Amino acid sequence: MEFFLSSMSTILKGSEVTVNLTVASLFFGAIIAVFVALAQVYGKWWLNFIATVYERILRSIPILIIMFMIFFGFPSFGIRFDPFVAAVISLALRSSAYQSQIFRGALLSVSKGQIMAARSLGMTGAQTFFHISFPQAVRFSIAPMTNEFTIVLKDTSIAYALGVTELLREGTYIVSTSYEPLLIYSMCAAVYFVMTFGTNKFVSLMEKEFAIPGYEVRGLERG
Amino acid sequence: MKLLEVRNLKKSYKSKEVLNGISFDMDKTETVVVIGPSGTGKSTMLKCINRLVEPDDGQILLNGMDVMKARKIEKIRQRIGMVFQDFNLFNHLTVLDNVRIGPLKVKKLQKNVATELAMENLKKVGLTSEAKSYPSQLSGGQKQRVGIARALAMNPDLILFDEPTSALDPELIAEVLEVMRKLALDGMTMLIVTHEMGFVREIADRVIFMEKGEIVESGTPEKIFNAPEKERTHQFLAQFTKFGREK
């Protein structure tokens, strides 16, 4: 029992790093994603082209290769990242590609008529975006984001390969001294499960909280 | 000086000519109604006036200001209200915010001033009680009245109505027309595209009959409805009496 508790506390310490990785990656990913989506929806053809190439490439490369390129490849240009930072950059870049597609879809589901009405009031393009398109697109994005949260959370375990002492690596340390792989890895799995389940519940609460009245149902046709 | 002058307005999409040299003008407080078959460019013409659709050629003057050459079209759009067939309310905002957002964010009025202005205009359309509702909670007629209040709150020189009752169930049309009737009496300058012929007869100072991107003829409702000069106008209006649409 004592072994269980002490292992749990070590694993929980690792899960704090996991949470930090997840939150940082999603946050920076979201910022890049907004620009990628903007370029794809409103950009001139060349901006749209660059954004699309970026998004397609990042969606097609395994996350481990992205991490290795950034962690092992960049030092050859003299840029050296801490493992945690390299992991965040990699996860954020990859997530930005996926998030951009969620946000792009959300932007496109704000009806053209509302945009036209905003312009008819004398709003500039920027005002229309900030007051009309963006607030609605963010809300439309919440539900489809659930999946992305889960994927990023689980993929932080790949930062293990760079030596980041996140949840899985803490678990592995314990295994190497205790020889209890099944128990320890099951505990890690349980922590991932609780975090994923909790996040999903939280996101669906947020979704209800911020829903636009009349547009609450997932996948509802948006007029 | 005329409030609005439109000269030789032209617009085509690809090779299809939609507006083929439209010219007319409007005085202050005048209510002008544009009628004509579907697909003759009436809507496009309205949207060209505030350049939501960019005209290919022609001249538009609002109070003598050249709309086509305006460096900041947003400044001119503030003075031209627009009411849409599909209402186009902002779904994420309450009724109050829908009406207030123009004065608040575009004209940059203080929040309490903008709120007061919004409530005043909601009162004009009889919807102060729905200020806290969201668009999805309103009936079509109520939505369109909010659309009108939103346009009014900018205190425009002119309001363009693009088939304001075409998306409404028949029993909801009257409440919208009633609001528009009141506006006309209050001296608002209105340019209206509609198929509600009974209403046109009653409210219009002048009727313009448009077909295939051109103005066929224009005149007082008496002239257009009772003694049209052109055979085409006569044929068009005959359909309405035939189907009993005209009241």
mmCIF file of C-alpha atoms in Angstrom, chain A residues 29-43 47-56 59 95-112 115 129 133-134 136-142 144-145 222:
data_model
loop_
_atom_site.group_PDB
_atom_site.id
_atom_site.type_symbol
_atom_site.label_atom_id
_atom_site.label_comp_id
_atom_site.label_asym_id
_atom_site.label_seq_id
_atom_site.Cartn_x
_atom_site.Cartn_y
_atom_site.Cartn_z
ATOM 1 C CA GLY A 29 -1.389 25.802 -31.263
ATOM 2 C CA ALA A 30 -4.629 27.772 -31.021
ATOM 3 C CA ILE A 31 -2.878 31.085 -31.672
ATOM 4 C CA ILE A 32 -1.140 29.777 -34.785
ATOM 5 C CA ALA A 33 -4.356 28.044 -35.850
ATOM 6 C CA VAL A 34 -6.307 31.314 -35.893
ATOM 7 C CA PHE A 35 -3.820 32.831 -38.334
ATOM 8 C CA VAL A 36 -3.741 29.723 -40.517
ATOM 9 C CA ALA A 37 -7.546 29.651 -40.635
ATOM 10 C CA LEU A 38 -7.702 33.392 -41.378
ATOM 11 C CA ALA A 39 -5.239 32.972 -44.224
ATOM 12 C CA GLN A 40 -7.277 30.100 -45.624
ATOM 13 C CA VAL A 41 -10.647 31.814 -45.328
ATOM 14 C CA TYR A 42 -9.851 35.453 -46.063
ATOM 15 C CA GLY A 43 -6.301 35.437 -47.448
ATOM 16 C CA LEU A 47 -1.455 33.322 -48.379
ATOM 17 C CA ASN A 48 -4.098 30.648 -48.666
ATOM 18 C CA PHE A 49 -1.591 28.478 -50.539
ATOM 19 C CA ILE A 50 1.150 28.867 -47.903
ATOM 20 C CA ALA A 51 -1.307 28.153 -45.080
ATOM 21 C CA THR A 52 -2.659 25.101 -46.844
ATOM 22 C CA VAL A 53 0.809 23.688 -47.533
ATOM 23 C CA TYR A 54 1.749 24.262 -43.879
ATOM 24 C CA GLU A 55 -1.395 22.575 -42.623
ATOM 25 C CA ARG A 56 -1.182 19.581 -45.001
ATOM 26 C CA ARG A 59 -0.941 16.846 -40.560
ATOM 27 C CA SER A 95 -2.024 20.787 -33.139
ATOM 28 C CA SER A 96 -2.183 24.153 -34.933
ATOM 29 C CA ALA A 97 -2.672 22.286 -38.204
ATOM 30 C CA TYR A 98 -5.649 20.376 -36.816
ATOM 31 C CA GLN A 99 -7.066 23.283 -34.839
ATOM 32 C CA SER A 100 -6.852 25.499 -37.914
ATOM 33 C CA GLN A 101 -9.219 23.165 -39.728
ATOM 34 C CA ILE A 102 -11.681 23.190 -36.850
ATOM 35 C CA PHE A 103 -11.566 26.980 -36.687
ATOM 36 C CA ARG A 104 -11.752 27.324 -40.454
ATOM 37 C CA GLY A 105 -14.947 25.293 -40.522
ATOM 38 C CA ALA A 106 -16.337 27.346 -37.651
ATOM 39 C CA LEU A 107 -15.548 30.635 -39.411
ATOM 40 C CA LEU A 108 -17.268 29.405 -42.552
ATOM 41 C CA SER A 109 -20.375 28.466 -40.591
ATOM 42 C CA VAL A 110 -20.973 32.082 -39.577
ATOM 43 C CA SER A 111 -23.520 33.042 -42.229
ATOM 44 C CA LYS A 112 -22.502 35.422 -45.005
ATOM 45 C CA ILE A 115 -21.139 39.535 -42.290
ATOM 46 C CA PHE A 129 -14.178 39.827 -37.513
ATOM 47 C CA SER A 133 -17.242 36.242 -36.863
ATOM 48 C CA PHE A 134 -14.683 35.474 -34.171
ATOM 49 C CA GLN A 136 -19.322 32.871 -33.004
ATOM 50 C CA ALA A 137 -16.525 30.806 -34.540
ATOM 51 C CA VAL A 138 -14.899 30.274 -31.140
ATOM 52 C CA ARG A 139 -18.162 28.928 -29.773
ATOM 53 C CA PHE A 140 -18.709 26.684 -32.779
ATOM 54 C CA SER A 141 -15.169 25.345 -32.219
ATOM 55 C CA ILE A 142 -15.636 24.181 -28.642
ATOM 56 C CA PRO A 144 -15.064 19.697 -32.171
ATOM 57 C CA MET A 145 -12.087 20.732 -30.010
ATOM 58 C CA ARG A 222 -26.239 26.622 -38.792
#
